Amino acid sequence: LGKDLAPEAFHLALEYVYLRQEKFIRETQGHVFDETDGIAVGMCQVANQTIPMCKDVNQAKRYVRVMNMLPELVRMQCSMMGAWGDATVDGKLVQMRTLDFGGGPFANNSVVIVHHPTDTNIAYASLGFPGVVGVVTGLSEKIAQCEKVDDLAGGGNPKGSYAGVADVFVIRDMLQHASTKEEALAIAQNAKRTWGVWLGIGDYSSQEFLAMDYQQAHATAYDDKSLPSRTNQSGFKNVAYIDKHPQPSVQPELPNLVKKFYGNITAPNVVKNFPLQTQSGDVHIAIYDLGQNNVFFSTGITDASGTNYIRKAYESPFLQFDIESLWSESKP
């Protein structure tokens, strides 16, 4: 009986989040509901009313909007790192984002989507999932982004609520409207925030990185000097990093790798060593090389049930993209 009721209960939970957030999302810069409504209309045109909800396009629009609340309900364990200056071979920024979630429908349904907004001149790309218009992993012509859940050693999370804007839509606003990490921080600070996450933002203009403790109560930036006071990890000049474990963390894998490769950090070195040796990134991984203008993506593969991994992202080959070529993709 419980199994039969689970889908209905899950949809009710998503409806609850949507009702709490609808008015706040409408006030954001990203025009999120224009995109979700367009997805619904396109879906129904292709389906030609073979999907029951498409008999009423407004019902389909509501469904797609509600399903986009999914990232706000789930918690993902992830790792992030930004290295620049003395830490990297060329002094430019190398940035890592790994996404850990476990089994589910995500890994086998990963897509890279390039966006050309009509209300700004900043293109951006997201590594995400079909129909999901918020951003969990992405970069723009100006900045690159990382994320991890803000869970606390000893249990629990910072205080939050659903009355606000889901972080995936705030991240989208950052990519679409921020030209620097400071502008991205300002967008976060001005947002109606909900639940705690750690965000990482690097930019082309400074070739540096900040980690942001993003909570309902505040959005506070940390750099290579101040972050170790929050993570209990070893400090390295020009490196800011947070591992996948609850914070503060006592796990040695990521700081040991930073120490081993310090001064010789490159995107290929990170691709080859960091995710695999920390076993972080089952769903997907993004490595941004803002000096050489390359991005590396990797995704996991599960069986048909979505429960068991055949190959996790950190065990998978990476695809390398020239970032400029992403922005050169023709607009649809």
XYZ file of C-alpha atoms in Angstrom:
332
model
C 0.000 0.000 0.000
C 2.797 2.408 0.928
C 4.507 1.820 -2.399
C 1.255 2.526 -4.252
C 0.744 5.784 -2.378
C 4.345 7.016 -2.694
C 3.990 8.758 -6.106
C 0.881 10.621 -4.961
C 2.531 11.673 -1.700
C 5.621 12.857 -3.571
C 3.528 14.912 -5.978
C 1.663 16.468 -3.052
C 5.005 17.437 -1.519
C 6.065 19.089 -4.780
C 2.714 20.909 -4.944
C 3.305 22.204 -1.430
C 6.729 23.588 -2.374
C 5.318 25.161 -5.544
C 2.543 26.919 -3.639
C 5.063 28.301 -1.144
C 7.417 29.558 -3.854
C 5.275 30.613 -6.824
C 4.977 34.315 -5.968
C 8.694 34.622 -5.159
C 9.817 32.852 -8.339
C 7.664 35.203 -10.418
C 9.734 38.088 -9.043
C 13.090 36.670 -10.182
C 14.964 37.823 -13.264
C 14.992 34.448 -14.989
C 11.412 34.268 -16.365
C 11.364 30.654 -15.174
C 7.678 30.029 -15.752
C 7.869 31.284 -19.343
C 10.274 28.418 -19.994
C 8.365 25.747 -18.082
C 5.135 26.759 -19.848
C 6.915 26.567 -23.198
C 8.122 23.061 -22.367
C 4.552 22.023 -21.544
C 3.152 23.467 -24.772
C 5.868 21.801 -26.847
C 5.368 18.475 -25.074
C 1.658 18.531 -25.768
C 2.099 19.508 -29.396
C 4.395 16.536 -29.941
C 2.251 14.171 -27.874
C -0.904 15.267 -29.714
C -3.009 14.667 -26.584
C -1.828 11.085 -26.130
C -0.698 12.216 -22.665
C -3.860 12.640 -20.578
C -2.814 15.947 -19.023
C -2.361 17.435 -22.502
C -6.116 17.457 -22.986
C -5.871 20.640 -20.908
C -2.673 22.546 -21.669
C -3.012 24.546 -18.459
C -2.893 21.296 -16.509
C 0.290 20.375 -18.377
C 1.822 23.778 -17.602
C 1.039 23.318 -13.915
C 2.551 19.829 -13.946
C 5.871 20.991 -15.446
C 6.074 23.898 -13.011
C 5.450 21.607 -10.052
C 7.977 19.008 -11.188
C 10.614 21.755 -11.321
C 10.385 21.949 -7.536
C 12.138 18.560 -7.337
C 15.680 19.917 -6.697
C 14.329 21.800 -3.676
C 13.126 18.561 -2.073
C 16.269 16.448 -2.491
C 19.616 16.816 -0.751
C 22.813 16.059 -2.669
C 26.283 15.403 -1.263
C 28.881 17.053 -3.480
C 32.436 18.389 -3.548
C 33.866 21.636 -4.899
C 37.239 23.253 -5.404
C 38.704 26.366 -6.953
C 42.478 26.654 -7.511
C 44.351 29.592 -9.029
C 47.519 31.670 -8.719
C 50.399 29.789 -7.101
C 48.372 26.570 -7.001
C 47.998 26.107 -10.774
C 50.538 25.739 -13.537
C 49.444 28.838 -15.478
C 48.107 30.854 -12.542
C 44.600 30.699 -13.993
C 41.476 29.286 -12.353
C 40.712 25.571 -12.398
C 37.374 24.701 -10.795
C 35.798 21.343 -9.846
C 32.172 20.465 -9.170
C 31.080 16.904 -8.394
C 27.452 15.875 -7.833
C 26.657 12.936 -5.538
C 23.083 11.732 -5.118
C 23.022 7.941 -5.232
C 20.506 5.988 -7.285
C 17.622 7.676 -9.056
C 16.427 8.887 -12.441
C 19.121 11.516 -12.907
C 22.340 9.922 -14.165
C 20.855 8.305 -17.280
C 19.084 11.511 -18.226
C 21.863 14.092 -18.277
C 21.888 16.834 -20.904
C 24.028 19.879 -21.659
C 21.852 22.803 -22.685
C 23.218 26.087 -24.029
C 21.020 29.098 -23.318
C 20.998 32.346 -25.298
C 18.740 34.624 -23.202
C 17.006 37.423 -25.054
C 16.936 39.776 -22.060
C 20.707 39.737 -21.409
C 23.775 39.326 -23.597
C 25.322 36.609 -21.398
C 25.031 33.063 -22.750
C 25.233 30.189 -20.298
C 25.316 26.392 -20.324
C 23.880 23.948 -17.797
C 24.622 20.290 -17.186
C 21.244 19.119 -15.976
C 18.189 17.056 -16.767
C 15.364 17.229 -19.345
C 12.567 19.587 -18.362
C 14.487 21.035 -15.392
C 14.937 24.767 -15.958
C 16.832 25.554 -12.767
C 20.615 25.086 -12.741
C 22.464 22.539 -10.600
C 25.737 22.724 -12.537
C 26.696 25.366 -15.049
C 28.885 28.128 -16.417
C 28.392 31.298 -18.395
C 30.514 33.543 -20.565
C 31.491 35.307 -17.323
C 31.375 32.894 -14.354
C 31.369 29.193 -13.391
C 29.377 27.622 -10.550
C 29.626 24.777 -7.998
C 27.212 23.594 -5.303
C 26.938 21.228 -2.318
C 24.357 20.740 0.419
C 25.134 22.557 3.688
C 24.908 19.661 6.119
C 26.537 19.843 9.526
C 28.862 17.399 11.251
C 26.880 15.859 14.088
C 23.673 15.979 12.052
C 21.174 18.556 10.896
C 21.170 21.489 8.525
C 20.989 25.255 8.947
C 17.503 26.616 9.575
C 15.458 27.208 6.437
C 11.997 27.086 4.892
C 10.314 26.655 1.510
C 8.966 30.226 1.505
C 11.318 31.747 -1.042
C 13.132 30.931 -4.265
C 14.773 27.533 -4.732
C 18.536 27.824 -4.997
C 18.561 26.334 -8.524
C 16.667 29.402 -9.773
C 18.986 31.766 -7.906
C 21.958 30.029 -9.532
C 20.271 30.487 -12.897
C 19.942 34.217 -12.190
C 23.653 34.334 -11.312
C 24.707 32.700 -14.574
C 22.335 34.791 -16.643
C 23.020 38.184 -15.063
C 26.348 38.233 -13.169
C 29.616 39.262 -14.821
C 31.791 38.696 -11.739
C 31.766 36.555 -8.617
C 30.980 39.690 -6.615
C 27.871 40.326 -8.712
C 26.850 36.688 -8.223
C 27.282 37.102 -4.463
C 25.074 40.216 -4.550
C 22.335 38.304 -6.391
C 22.467 35.609 -3.706
C 22.394 38.158 -0.898
C 19.357 39.892 -2.397
C 17.463 36.639 -3.062
C 14.625 35.278 -0.964
C 16.689 32.287 0.162
C 15.268 28.976 1.400
C 17.585 26.121 2.469
C 21.301 26.044 3.131
C 23.845 25.048 0.494
C 27.465 25.849 -0.227
C 27.970 27.603 -3.555
C 31.254 28.111 -5.365
C 31.708 30.896 -7.908
C 34.728 31.631 -10.077
C 35.018 34.281 -12.769
C 37.047 35.057 -15.852
C 37.828 38.650 -14.903
C 39.702 37.858 -11.676
C 40.557 34.198 -12.347
C 39.756 33.584 -8.675
C 37.140 31.654 -6.691
C 34.942 32.194 -3.650
C 32.927 29.739 -1.579
C 29.576 31.005 -0.363
C 27.769 29.791 2.743
C 24.274 30.308 1.347
C 21.605 30.067 4.036
C 18.169 31.517 4.702
C 19.714 33.848 7.288
C 22.686 35.068 5.250
C 24.918 34.530 2.221
C 28.542 34.894 3.292
C 31.625 34.634 1.091
C 34.805 32.803 2.067
C 38.161 32.684 0.304
C 41.300 30.568 0.571
C 42.267 32.279 3.837
C 38.930 32.278 5.666
C 37.315 29.018 4.495
C 39.448 26.616 6.623
C 37.878 28.108 9.758
C 34.533 26.685 8.570
C 35.668 23.359 7.119
C 38.411 22.354 9.595
C 40.574 21.418 6.597
C 44.149 22.372 5.771
C 44.558 25.791 4.199
C 46.469 26.335 0.959
C 47.214 29.680 -0.666
C 44.944 30.241 -3.692
C 42.870 27.090 -3.109
C 39.348 26.977 -1.647
C 37.696 23.576 -1.364
C 34.901 21.685 0.423
C 34.654 17.896 0.370
C 31.458 15.841 0.092
C 31.211 15.130 3.811
C 29.289 17.075 6.490
C 31.165 20.157 7.601
C 33.473 20.665 9.382
C 35.153 17.607 7.901
C 38.022 15.440 9.120
C 38.351 13.417 5.910
C 41.877 13.585 4.434
C 41.359 12.621 0.769
C 40.754 16.020 -0.822
C 43.343 18.041 1.158
C 45.925 15.313 0.498
C 45.317 15.659 -3.241
C 45.575 19.453 -3.083
C 48.888 19.101 -1.233
C 50.193 16.502 -3.700
C 49.400 18.553 -6.810
C 49.872 22.042 -5.371
C 51.676 24.234 -7.903
C 51.007 21.686 -10.608
C 47.205 21.754 -10.673
C 45.777 21.626 -14.181
C 42.353 20.652 -15.438
C 43.670 17.326 -16.842
C 45.304 16.525 -13.477
C 42.042 17.216 -11.684
C 40.039 15.197 -14.221
C 42.345 12.199 -13.854
C 42.849 12.197 -10.091
C 40.527 14.230 -7.897
C 37.025 12.753 -8.427
C 38.245 9.155 -8.654
C 40.513 9.291 -5.618
C 37.883 11.036 -3.481
C 35.101 8.872 -4.993
C 32.963 11.975 -5.373
C 30.588 12.531 -8.264
C 28.280 9.614 -8.974
C 25.675 11.514 -11.055
C 27.906 13.984 -12.872
C 31.102 16.041 -12.713
C 32.183 19.323 -14.254
C 35.771 20.584 -14.369
C 36.124 24.178 -15.581
C 39.441 25.450 -16.971
C 38.929 29.207 -17.185
C 42.513 29.823 -18.314
C 42.540 27.416 -21.257
C 38.812 27.944 -21.867
C 37.848 24.290 -21.672
C 35.192 22.428 -19.720
C 35.164 18.694 -18.971
C 31.904 16.838 -18.258
C 31.367 13.282 -17.032
C 28.124 11.446 -16.233
C 27.262 8.203 -14.483
C 25.214 5.295 -15.843
C 22.683 3.220 -13.885
C 20.694 0.107 -14.684
C 17.125 0.420 -15.945
C 15.753 0.642 -12.403
C 17.958 3.634 -11.619
C 18.919 1.947 -8.352
C 22.322 0.456 -9.164
C 25.222 2.188 -10.851
C 26.877 0.415 -13.740
C 29.509 3.145 -13.761
C 29.661 6.275 -11.640
C 30.682 9.599 -13.131
C 34.060 9.508 -11.383
C 34.702 6.135 -13.056
C 33.577 7.342 -16.487
C 35.409 9.044 -19.354
C 35.176 12.817 -19.602
C 34.009 14.803 -22.600
C 36.035 17.938 -23.291
C 34.404 21.018 -24.804
C 35.981 24.217 -26.000
C 33.921 26.772 -24.103
C 33.853 29.272 -26.960
C 32.390 26.588 -29.197
C 29.485 26.214 -26.767
C 28.571 29.870 -27.177
C 28.943 29.551 -30.957
C 26.156 26.981 -31.174
C 23.405 28.396 -33.351
C 20.308 29.653 -31.606
C 17.249 27.441 -32.291
